[in-house]
Coordinates of C-alpha atoms and ligand atoms in Angstrom, one line a residue:
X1 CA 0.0 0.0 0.0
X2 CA 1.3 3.5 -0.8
X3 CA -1.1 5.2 0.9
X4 CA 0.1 8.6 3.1
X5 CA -1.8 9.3 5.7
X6 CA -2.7 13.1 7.3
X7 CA -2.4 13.7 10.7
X8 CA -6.2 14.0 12.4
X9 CA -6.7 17.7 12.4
X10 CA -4.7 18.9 8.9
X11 CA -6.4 21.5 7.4
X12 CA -7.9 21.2 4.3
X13 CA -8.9 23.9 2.2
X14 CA -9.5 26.2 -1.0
X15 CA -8.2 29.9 -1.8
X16 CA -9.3 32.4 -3.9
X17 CA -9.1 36.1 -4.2
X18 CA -11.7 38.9 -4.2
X19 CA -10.8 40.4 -8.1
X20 CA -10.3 37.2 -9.3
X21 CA -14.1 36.0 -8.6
X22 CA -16.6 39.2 -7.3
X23 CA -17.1 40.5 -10.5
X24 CA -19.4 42.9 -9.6
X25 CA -17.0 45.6 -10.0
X26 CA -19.4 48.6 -9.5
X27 CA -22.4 47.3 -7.5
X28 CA -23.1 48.5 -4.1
X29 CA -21.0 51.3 -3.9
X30 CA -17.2 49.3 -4.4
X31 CA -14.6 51.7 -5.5
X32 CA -12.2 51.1 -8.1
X33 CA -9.1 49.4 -7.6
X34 CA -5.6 49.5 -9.8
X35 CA -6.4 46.3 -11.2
X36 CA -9.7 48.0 -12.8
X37 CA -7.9 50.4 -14.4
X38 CA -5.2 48.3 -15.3
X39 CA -7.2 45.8 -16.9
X40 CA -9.0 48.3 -18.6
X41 CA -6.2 49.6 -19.9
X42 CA -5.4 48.0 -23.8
X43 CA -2.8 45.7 -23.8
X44 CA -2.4 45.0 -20.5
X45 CA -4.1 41.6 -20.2
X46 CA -4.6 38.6 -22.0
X47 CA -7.7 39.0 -24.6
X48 CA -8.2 42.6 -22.5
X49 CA -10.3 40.5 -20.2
X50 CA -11.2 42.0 -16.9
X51 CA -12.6 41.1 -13.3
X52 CA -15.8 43.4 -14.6
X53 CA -17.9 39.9 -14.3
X54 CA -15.4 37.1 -13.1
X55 CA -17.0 34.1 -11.9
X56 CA -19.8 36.6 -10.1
X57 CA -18.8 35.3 -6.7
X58 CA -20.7 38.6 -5.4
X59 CA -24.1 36.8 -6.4
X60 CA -23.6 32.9 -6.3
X61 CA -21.3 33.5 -2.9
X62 CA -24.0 31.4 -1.1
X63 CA -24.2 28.6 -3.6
X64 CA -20.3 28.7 -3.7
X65 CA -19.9 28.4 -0.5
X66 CA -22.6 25.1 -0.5
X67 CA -19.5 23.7 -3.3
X68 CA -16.9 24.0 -0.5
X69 CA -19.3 22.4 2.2
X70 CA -19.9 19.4 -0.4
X71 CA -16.2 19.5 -0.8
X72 CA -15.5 18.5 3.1
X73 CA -13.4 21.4 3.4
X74 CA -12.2 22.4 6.7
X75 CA -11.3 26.5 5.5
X76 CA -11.9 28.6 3.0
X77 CA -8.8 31.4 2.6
X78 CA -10.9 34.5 0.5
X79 CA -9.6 37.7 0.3
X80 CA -11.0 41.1 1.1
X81 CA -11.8 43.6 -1.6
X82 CA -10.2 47.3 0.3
X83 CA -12.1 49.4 -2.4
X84 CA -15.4 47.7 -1.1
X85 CA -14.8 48.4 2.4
X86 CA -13.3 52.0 1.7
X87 CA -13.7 52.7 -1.6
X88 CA -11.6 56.0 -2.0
X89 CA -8.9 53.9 0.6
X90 CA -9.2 55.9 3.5
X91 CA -12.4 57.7 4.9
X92 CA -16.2 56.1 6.1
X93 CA -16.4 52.7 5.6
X94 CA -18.8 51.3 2.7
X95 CA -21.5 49.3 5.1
X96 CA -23.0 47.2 2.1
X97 CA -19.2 46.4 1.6
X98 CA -18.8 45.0 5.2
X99 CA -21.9 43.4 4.9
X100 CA -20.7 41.2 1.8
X101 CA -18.1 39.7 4.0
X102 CA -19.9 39.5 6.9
X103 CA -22.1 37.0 5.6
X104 CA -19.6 35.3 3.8
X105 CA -18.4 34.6 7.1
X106 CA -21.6 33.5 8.8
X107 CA -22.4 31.3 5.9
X108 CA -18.8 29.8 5.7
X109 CA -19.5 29.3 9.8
X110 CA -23.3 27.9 9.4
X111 CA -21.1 25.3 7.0
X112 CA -18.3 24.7 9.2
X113 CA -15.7 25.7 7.5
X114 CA -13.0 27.7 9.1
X115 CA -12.8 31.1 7.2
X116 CA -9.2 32.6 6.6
X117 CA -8.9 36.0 5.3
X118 CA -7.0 37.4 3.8
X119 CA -6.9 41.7 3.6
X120 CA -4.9 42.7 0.5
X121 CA -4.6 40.3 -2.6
X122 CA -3.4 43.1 -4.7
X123 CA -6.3 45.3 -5.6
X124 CA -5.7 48.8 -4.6
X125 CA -8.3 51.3 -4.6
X126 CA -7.4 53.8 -7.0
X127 CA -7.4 56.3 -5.0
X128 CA -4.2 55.8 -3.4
X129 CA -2.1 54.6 -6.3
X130 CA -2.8 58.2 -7.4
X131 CA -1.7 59.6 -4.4
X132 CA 1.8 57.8 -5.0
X133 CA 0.9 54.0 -3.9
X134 CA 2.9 51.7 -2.2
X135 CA 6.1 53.7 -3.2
X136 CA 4.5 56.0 -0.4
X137 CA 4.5 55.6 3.4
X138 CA 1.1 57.0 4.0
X139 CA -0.3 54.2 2.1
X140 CA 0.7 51.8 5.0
X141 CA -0.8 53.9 7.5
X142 CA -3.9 54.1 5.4
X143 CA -3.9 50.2 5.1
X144 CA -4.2 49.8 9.0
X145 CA -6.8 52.0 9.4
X146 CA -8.5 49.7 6.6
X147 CA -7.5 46.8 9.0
X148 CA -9.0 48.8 11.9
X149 CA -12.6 48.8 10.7
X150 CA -12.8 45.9 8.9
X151 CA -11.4 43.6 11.6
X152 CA -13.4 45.9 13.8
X153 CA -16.3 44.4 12.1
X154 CA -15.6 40.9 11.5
X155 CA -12.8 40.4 14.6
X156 CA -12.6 36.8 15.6
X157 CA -15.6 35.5 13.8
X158 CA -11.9 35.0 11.1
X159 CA -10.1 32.1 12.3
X160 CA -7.0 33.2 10.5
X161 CA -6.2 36.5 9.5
X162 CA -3.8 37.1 6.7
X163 CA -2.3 40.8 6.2
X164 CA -1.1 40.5 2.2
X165 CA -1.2 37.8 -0.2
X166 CA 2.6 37.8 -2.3
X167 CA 4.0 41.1 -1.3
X168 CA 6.6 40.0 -3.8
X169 CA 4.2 40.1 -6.7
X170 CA 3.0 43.9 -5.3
X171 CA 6.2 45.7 -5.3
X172 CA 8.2 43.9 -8.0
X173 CA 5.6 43.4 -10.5
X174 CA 3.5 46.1 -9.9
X175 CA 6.4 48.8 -9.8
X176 CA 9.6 47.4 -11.1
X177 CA 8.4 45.0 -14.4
X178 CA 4.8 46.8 -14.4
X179 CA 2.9 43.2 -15.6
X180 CA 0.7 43.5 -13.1
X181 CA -1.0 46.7 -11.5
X182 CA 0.1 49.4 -11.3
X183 CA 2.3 48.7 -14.1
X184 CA 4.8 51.3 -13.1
X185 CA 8.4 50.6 -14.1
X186 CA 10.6 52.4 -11.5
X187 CA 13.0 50.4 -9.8
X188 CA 13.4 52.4 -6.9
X189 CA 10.1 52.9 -6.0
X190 CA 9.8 48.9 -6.2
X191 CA 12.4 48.9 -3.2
X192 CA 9.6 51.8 -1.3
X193 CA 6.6 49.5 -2.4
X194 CA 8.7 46.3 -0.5
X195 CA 9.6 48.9 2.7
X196 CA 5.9 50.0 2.8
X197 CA 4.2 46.7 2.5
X198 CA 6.6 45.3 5.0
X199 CA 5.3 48.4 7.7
X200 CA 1.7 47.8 6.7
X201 CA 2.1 44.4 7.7
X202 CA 3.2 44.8 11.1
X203 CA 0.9 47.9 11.7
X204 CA -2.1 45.9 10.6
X205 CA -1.2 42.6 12.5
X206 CA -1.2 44.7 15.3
X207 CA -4.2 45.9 14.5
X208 CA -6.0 42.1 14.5
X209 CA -4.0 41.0 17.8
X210 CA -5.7 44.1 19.2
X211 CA -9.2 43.7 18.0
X212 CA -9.2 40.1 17.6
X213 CA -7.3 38.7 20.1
X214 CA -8.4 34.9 19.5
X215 CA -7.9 34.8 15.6
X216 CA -4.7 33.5 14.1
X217 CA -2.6 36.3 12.7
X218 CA -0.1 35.2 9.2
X219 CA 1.1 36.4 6.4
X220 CA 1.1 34.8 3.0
X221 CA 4.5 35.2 0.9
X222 CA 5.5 33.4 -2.5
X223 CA 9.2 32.7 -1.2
X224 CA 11.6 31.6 -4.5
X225 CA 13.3 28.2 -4.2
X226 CA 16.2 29.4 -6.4
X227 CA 19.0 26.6 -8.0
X228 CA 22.5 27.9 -9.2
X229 CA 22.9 26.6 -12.8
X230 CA 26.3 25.6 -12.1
X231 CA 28.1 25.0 -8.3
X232 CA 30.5 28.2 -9.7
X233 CA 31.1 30.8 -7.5
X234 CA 29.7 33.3 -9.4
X235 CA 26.3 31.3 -9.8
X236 CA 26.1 31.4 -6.2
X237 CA 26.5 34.7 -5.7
X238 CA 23.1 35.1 -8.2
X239 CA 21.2 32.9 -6.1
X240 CA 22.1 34.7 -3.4
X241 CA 20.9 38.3 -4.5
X242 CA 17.8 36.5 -5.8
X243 CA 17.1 35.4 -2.2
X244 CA 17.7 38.7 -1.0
X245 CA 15.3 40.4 -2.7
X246 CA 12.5 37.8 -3.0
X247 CA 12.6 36.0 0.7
X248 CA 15.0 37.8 2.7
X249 CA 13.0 41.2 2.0
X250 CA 9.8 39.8 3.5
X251 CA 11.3 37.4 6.0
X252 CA 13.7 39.5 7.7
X253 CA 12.0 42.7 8.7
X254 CA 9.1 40.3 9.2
X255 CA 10.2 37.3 11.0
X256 CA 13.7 38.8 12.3
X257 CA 13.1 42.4 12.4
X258 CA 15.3 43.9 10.2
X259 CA 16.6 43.7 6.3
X260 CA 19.5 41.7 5.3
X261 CA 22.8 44.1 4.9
X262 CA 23.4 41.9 1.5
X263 CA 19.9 43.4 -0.2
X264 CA 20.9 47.0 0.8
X265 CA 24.2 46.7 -0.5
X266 CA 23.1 44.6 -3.7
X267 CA 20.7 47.9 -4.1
X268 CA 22.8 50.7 -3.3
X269 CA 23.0 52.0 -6.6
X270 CA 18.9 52.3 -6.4
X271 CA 18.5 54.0 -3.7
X272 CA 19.7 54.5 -0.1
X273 CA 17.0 53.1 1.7
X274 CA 16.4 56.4 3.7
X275 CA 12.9 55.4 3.2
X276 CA 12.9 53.3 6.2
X277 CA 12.8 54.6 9.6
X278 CA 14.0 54.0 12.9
X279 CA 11.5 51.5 14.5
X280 CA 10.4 50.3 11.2
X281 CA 11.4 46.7 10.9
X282 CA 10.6 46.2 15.0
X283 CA 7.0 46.8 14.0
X284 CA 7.5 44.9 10.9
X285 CA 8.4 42.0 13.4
X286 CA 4.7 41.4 14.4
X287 CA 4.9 38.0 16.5
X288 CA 2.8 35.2 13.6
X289 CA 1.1 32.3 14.6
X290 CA 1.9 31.0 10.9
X291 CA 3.0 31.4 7.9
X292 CA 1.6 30.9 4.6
X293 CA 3.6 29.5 2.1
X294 CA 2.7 29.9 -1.7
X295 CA 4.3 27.6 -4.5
X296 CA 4.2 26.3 -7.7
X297 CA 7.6 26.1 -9.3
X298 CA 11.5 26.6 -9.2
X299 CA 13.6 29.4 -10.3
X300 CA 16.9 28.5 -11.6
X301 CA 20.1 31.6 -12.1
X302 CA 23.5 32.4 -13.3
X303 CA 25.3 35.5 -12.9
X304 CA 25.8 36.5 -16.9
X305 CA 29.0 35.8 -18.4
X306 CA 28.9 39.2 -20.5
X307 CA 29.2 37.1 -23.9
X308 CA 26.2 35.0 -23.8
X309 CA 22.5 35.4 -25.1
X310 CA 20.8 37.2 -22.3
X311 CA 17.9 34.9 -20.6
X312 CA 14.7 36.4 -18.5
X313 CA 12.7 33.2 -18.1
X314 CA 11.5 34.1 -14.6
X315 CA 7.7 32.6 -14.7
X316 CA 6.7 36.2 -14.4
X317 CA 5.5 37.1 -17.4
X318 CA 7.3 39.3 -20.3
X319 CA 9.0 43.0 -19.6
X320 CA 11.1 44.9 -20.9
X321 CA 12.0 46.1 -17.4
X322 CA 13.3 43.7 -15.1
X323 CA 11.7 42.8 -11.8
X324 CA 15.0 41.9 -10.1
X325 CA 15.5 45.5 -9.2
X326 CA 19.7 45.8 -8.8
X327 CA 20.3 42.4 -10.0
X328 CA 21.2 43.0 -13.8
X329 CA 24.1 40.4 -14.2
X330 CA 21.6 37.7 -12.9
X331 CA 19.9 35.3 -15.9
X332 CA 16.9 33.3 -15.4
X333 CA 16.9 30.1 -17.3
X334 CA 14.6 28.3 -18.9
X335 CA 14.1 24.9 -16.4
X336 CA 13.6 21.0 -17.9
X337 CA 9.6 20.1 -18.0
X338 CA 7.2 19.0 -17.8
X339 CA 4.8 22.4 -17.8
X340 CA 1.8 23.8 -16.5
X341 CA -0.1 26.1 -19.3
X342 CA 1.3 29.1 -17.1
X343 CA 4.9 27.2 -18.6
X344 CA 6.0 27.0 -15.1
X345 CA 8.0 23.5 -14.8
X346 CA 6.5 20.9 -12.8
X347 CA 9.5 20.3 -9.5
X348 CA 7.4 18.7 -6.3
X349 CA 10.8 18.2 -4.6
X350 CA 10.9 22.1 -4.4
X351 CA 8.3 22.9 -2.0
X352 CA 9.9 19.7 0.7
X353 CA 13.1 22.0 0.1
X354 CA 11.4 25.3 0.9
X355 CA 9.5 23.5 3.8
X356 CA 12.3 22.5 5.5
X357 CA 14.2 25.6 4.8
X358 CA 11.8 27.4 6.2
X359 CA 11.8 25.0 9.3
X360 CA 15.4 25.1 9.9
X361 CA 15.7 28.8 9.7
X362 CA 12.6 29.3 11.6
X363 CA 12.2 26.0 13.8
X364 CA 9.2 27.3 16.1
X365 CA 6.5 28.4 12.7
X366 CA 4.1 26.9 11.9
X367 CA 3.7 27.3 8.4
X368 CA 0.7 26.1 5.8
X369 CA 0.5 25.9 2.3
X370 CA -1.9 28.5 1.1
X371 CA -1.5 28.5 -2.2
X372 CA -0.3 25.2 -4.7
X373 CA -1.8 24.0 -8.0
X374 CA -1.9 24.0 -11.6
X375 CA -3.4 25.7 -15.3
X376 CA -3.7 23.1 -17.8
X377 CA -5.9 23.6 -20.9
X378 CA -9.2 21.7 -20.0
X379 CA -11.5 20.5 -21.8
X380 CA -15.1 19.1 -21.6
X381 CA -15.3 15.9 -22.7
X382 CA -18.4 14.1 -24.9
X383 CA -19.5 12.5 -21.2
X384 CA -19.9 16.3 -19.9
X385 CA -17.0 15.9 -17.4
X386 CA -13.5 17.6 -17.1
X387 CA -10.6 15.0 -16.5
X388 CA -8.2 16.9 -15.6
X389 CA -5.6 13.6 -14.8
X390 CA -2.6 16.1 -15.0
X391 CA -3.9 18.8 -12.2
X392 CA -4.6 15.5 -9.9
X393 CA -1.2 13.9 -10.6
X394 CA 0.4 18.1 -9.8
X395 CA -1.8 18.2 -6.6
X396 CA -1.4 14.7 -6.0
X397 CA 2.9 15.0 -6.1
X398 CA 3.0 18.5 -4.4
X399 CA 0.4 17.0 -1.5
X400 CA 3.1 14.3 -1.3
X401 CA 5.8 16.5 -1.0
X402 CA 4.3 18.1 1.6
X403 CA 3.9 14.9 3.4
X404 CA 7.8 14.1 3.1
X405 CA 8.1 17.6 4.7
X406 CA 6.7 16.5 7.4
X407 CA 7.6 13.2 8.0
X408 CA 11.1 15.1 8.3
X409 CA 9.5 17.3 11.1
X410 CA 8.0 20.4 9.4
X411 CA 5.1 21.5 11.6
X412 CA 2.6 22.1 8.1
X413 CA -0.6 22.5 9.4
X414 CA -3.3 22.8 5.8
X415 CA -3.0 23.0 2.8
X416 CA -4.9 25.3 0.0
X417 CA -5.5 23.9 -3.2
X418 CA -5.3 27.4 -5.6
X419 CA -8.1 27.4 -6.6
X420 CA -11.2 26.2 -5.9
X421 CA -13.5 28.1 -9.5
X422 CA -11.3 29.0 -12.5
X423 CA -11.2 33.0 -12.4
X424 CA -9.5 36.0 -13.7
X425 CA -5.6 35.0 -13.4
X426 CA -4.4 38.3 -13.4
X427 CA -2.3 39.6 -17.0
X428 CA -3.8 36.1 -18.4
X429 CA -7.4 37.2 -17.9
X430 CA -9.5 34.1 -18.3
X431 CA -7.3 32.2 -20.6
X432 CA -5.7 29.8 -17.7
X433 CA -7.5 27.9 -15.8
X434 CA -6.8 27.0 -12.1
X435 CA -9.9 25.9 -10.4
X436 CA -11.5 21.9 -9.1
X437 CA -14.3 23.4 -10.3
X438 CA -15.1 24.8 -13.8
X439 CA -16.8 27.9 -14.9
X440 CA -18.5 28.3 -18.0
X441 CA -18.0 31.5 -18.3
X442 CA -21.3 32.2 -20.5
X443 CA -23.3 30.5 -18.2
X444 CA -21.5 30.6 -14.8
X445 CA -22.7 27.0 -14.4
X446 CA -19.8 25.6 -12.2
X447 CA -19.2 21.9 -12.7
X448 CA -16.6 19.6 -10.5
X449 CA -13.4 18.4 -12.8
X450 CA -12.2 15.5 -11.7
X451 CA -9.9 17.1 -9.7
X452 CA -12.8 18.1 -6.9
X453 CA -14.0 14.6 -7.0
X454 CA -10.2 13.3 -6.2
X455 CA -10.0 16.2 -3.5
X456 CA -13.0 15.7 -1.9
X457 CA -11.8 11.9 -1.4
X458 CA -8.7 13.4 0.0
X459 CA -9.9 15.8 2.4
X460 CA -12.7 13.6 3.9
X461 CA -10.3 10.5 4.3
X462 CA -6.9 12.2 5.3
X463 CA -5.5 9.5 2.9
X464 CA -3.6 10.2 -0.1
X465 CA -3.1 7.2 -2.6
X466 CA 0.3 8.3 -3.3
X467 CA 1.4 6.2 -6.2
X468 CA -2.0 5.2 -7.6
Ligands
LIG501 C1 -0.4 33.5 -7.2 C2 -1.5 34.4 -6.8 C3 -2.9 33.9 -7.1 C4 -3.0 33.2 -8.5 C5 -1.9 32.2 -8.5 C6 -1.9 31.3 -9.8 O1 0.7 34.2 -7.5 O2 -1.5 34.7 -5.4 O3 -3.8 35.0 -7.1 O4 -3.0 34.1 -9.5 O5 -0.6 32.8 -8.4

């Protein structure tokens, strides 16, 4: 028998993310947010989709949420849209905007299923990118008094909050490369974005210990697990400025309290960091309960030789600006398959690696997976159903590696299959397809792949048939 077996009490969930599904992008008072006017802006996604109608999560919320009960899910990780709640950003507090999630909440508790939220997944309200963004401090303060009235509101109801989801993917892609929203391409104000969202972090997780003391505060990060292309010295050196600025950034003012002297030197050209002020990274320091850990693929490096081809296959979509601000003699190179349809390579092994990484660097966190999962182009067949045999077999092998984790001692406490409905990915609009479940996005009819069958099995048994 190859069967793996989860320890009594593993969470088991689904994530999603509020511009991804809602739709509903101007109904009941919601502000707009920089992904609107990105996506609203030619060229800038896939098809020039936009989250205007999404999977209309805003209307079939209740029916969605009887998907994730059928499931036997134990959570539910969601995100919270700011520009519903405030929609200018800062100012009186949109009640119709509240009341969205506070019944989401009730209805994911009447189901019992553990809701996690999370407050930013990347969609600013407008109002503040005009003021300057995340490049500017105030936006931080802004963001805990954002925190302030909607944890006010929903406090402990929230088993888990969750400050930002991929703070990475705000400053470096929203600022530096400009793929996603904002679509600014300004390396320094990349390196303010990282400083800012770092501060709003520990101002709003002080902000939900305050107000709701028995929730379980964490942050979500998409930490790189980075491979030298050769054991060279010089390849080293680029893994080690890539972990600068895509882990260490968040995880030392975060989990340690202050940057790594490497990233400020690797960036000194950029800027001086005179952005950040004394006391900054204590209060980035807010004490977590756990940390959620995003993954899907590997990033392999080398620093460039100055005589070969150039190579910038990062998995983060195509610039002519790079997002590895002060890292211009690093390459990304294109990794072995197999794929995803996001052309990310298929490596299981990497998430055990960043598991225990994480756990020797950080022994006494808990961490989860909050994000893991797979595009591939489905298809309905003649018999009506999805198989979607290569999303079970990623899910399967990454569920697995997260077993192997911690069978080596990892304290993993859930994992989040991303995601539970296809939805608006971002620059790929509705093109690539994530969810268990499908939408039709003429209908929105959802229908179970395969892949929600299989998960369902898995989350109600705790058993994973590891080599079926
Ligand atoms: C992550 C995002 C999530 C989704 C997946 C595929 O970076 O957090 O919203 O787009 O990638």
């Amino acid at each position: 028998m190859s069967d793996v077996v989860f320890p009594e009490g593993f969470v088991w969930g689904s994530a999603t993310a509020a511009y991804q599904i809602e739709g509903a992008a101007r109904v009941d008072g919601r502000g707009p947010s920089i992904w609107d006017t990105y996506s609203h802006t030619p060229g800038r996604t896939l098809n020039g989709d936009t989250g205007d109608v999404a999977a209309d999560h805003y209307h079939r919320w209740e029916s969605d949420l009887d998907h994730i009960a059928a499931l036997g899910l134990d959570a539910y990780r969601f995100s919270i849209a700011w520009p519903r709640v405030q929609p200018g950003g800062s100012g009186p507090v949109n009640q119709a905007g509240v009341d969205f999630y506070s019944r989401l909440v009730d209805g994911l508790l009447e189901r019992g299923v553990q809701p996690v939220a999370t407050l930013y997944h990347w969609d600013l309200p407008q109002e503040l990118e005009d003021a300057g963004g995340w490049p500017e401090r105030d936006t931080a303060l802004r963001f805990a008094d954002y925190a302030t009235a909607i944890v006010g509101a929903l406090g402990d109801r929230v088993h888990t909050w969750t400050t930002f989801n991929e703070p990475w993917c705000s400053a470096y892609l929203g600022y530096a490369s400009g793929v996603h929203a904002p679509g600014r391409t300004e390396p320094e104000a990349a390196l303010r974005a990282v400083h800012h969202l770092n501060l709003a972090h520990g101002l709003a997780g002080r902000v939900i210990r305050d107000l709701a003391p028995a929730a379980r505060l964490s942050v979500t990060l998409n930490l790189h697990v980075i491979r030298p292309a050769s054991d060279s010295a010089a390849d080293a050196d680029a893994v080690r400025r890539t972990d600068a600025l895509a882990n260490r950034a968040f995880l030392g003012p975060m989990l340690d309290g202050a940057y790594p002297a490497d990233l400020l030197a690797d960036t000194a050209a950029v800027t001086d960091w005179s952005f950040v002020r004394d006391g900054d990274e204590r209060t980035a320091a807010v004490p977590l309960d756990v940390l959620g850990v995003n993954y899907y693929s590997t990033t392999l490096v080398r620093t460039w030789d100055g005589v070969s081809a150039r190579s910038s296959a990062d998995g983060h979509g195509r610039s002519a600006h790079s997002a590895w601000v002060g890292a211009d003699r690093v390459d990304f190179l294109p990794q072995p398959g197999p794929y995803t349809a996001m052309g990310w390579n298929i490596e299981p092994a990497g998430l055990t690696e960043l598991l225990l990484r994480l756990h020797r660097e950080y022994p006494d966190l808990p961490l989860m997976i909050t994000e893991n999962g797979a595009a591939f182009d489905d298809v309905v067949s003649p018999d009506g159903a999805v198989h979607d045999d290569r999303r079970v077999d990623y899910l399967r092998r990454h569920i697995a590696a997260t077993h192997d984790a911690m069978a080596a001692g990892v304290d993993v406490r859930g994992y989040f299959v991303w995601s539970l409905l296809d939805n608006f990915e971002w620059a790929y609009g509705y093109d690539r397809r994530f969810g268990i479940i499908r939408v039709d996005y003429d209908t929105q009819e959802r229908l179970w792949k395969d892949s929600a069958h299989w998960y369902q099995h898995l989350a109600t048994t705790d058993r994973l048939d590891r080599h079926p």
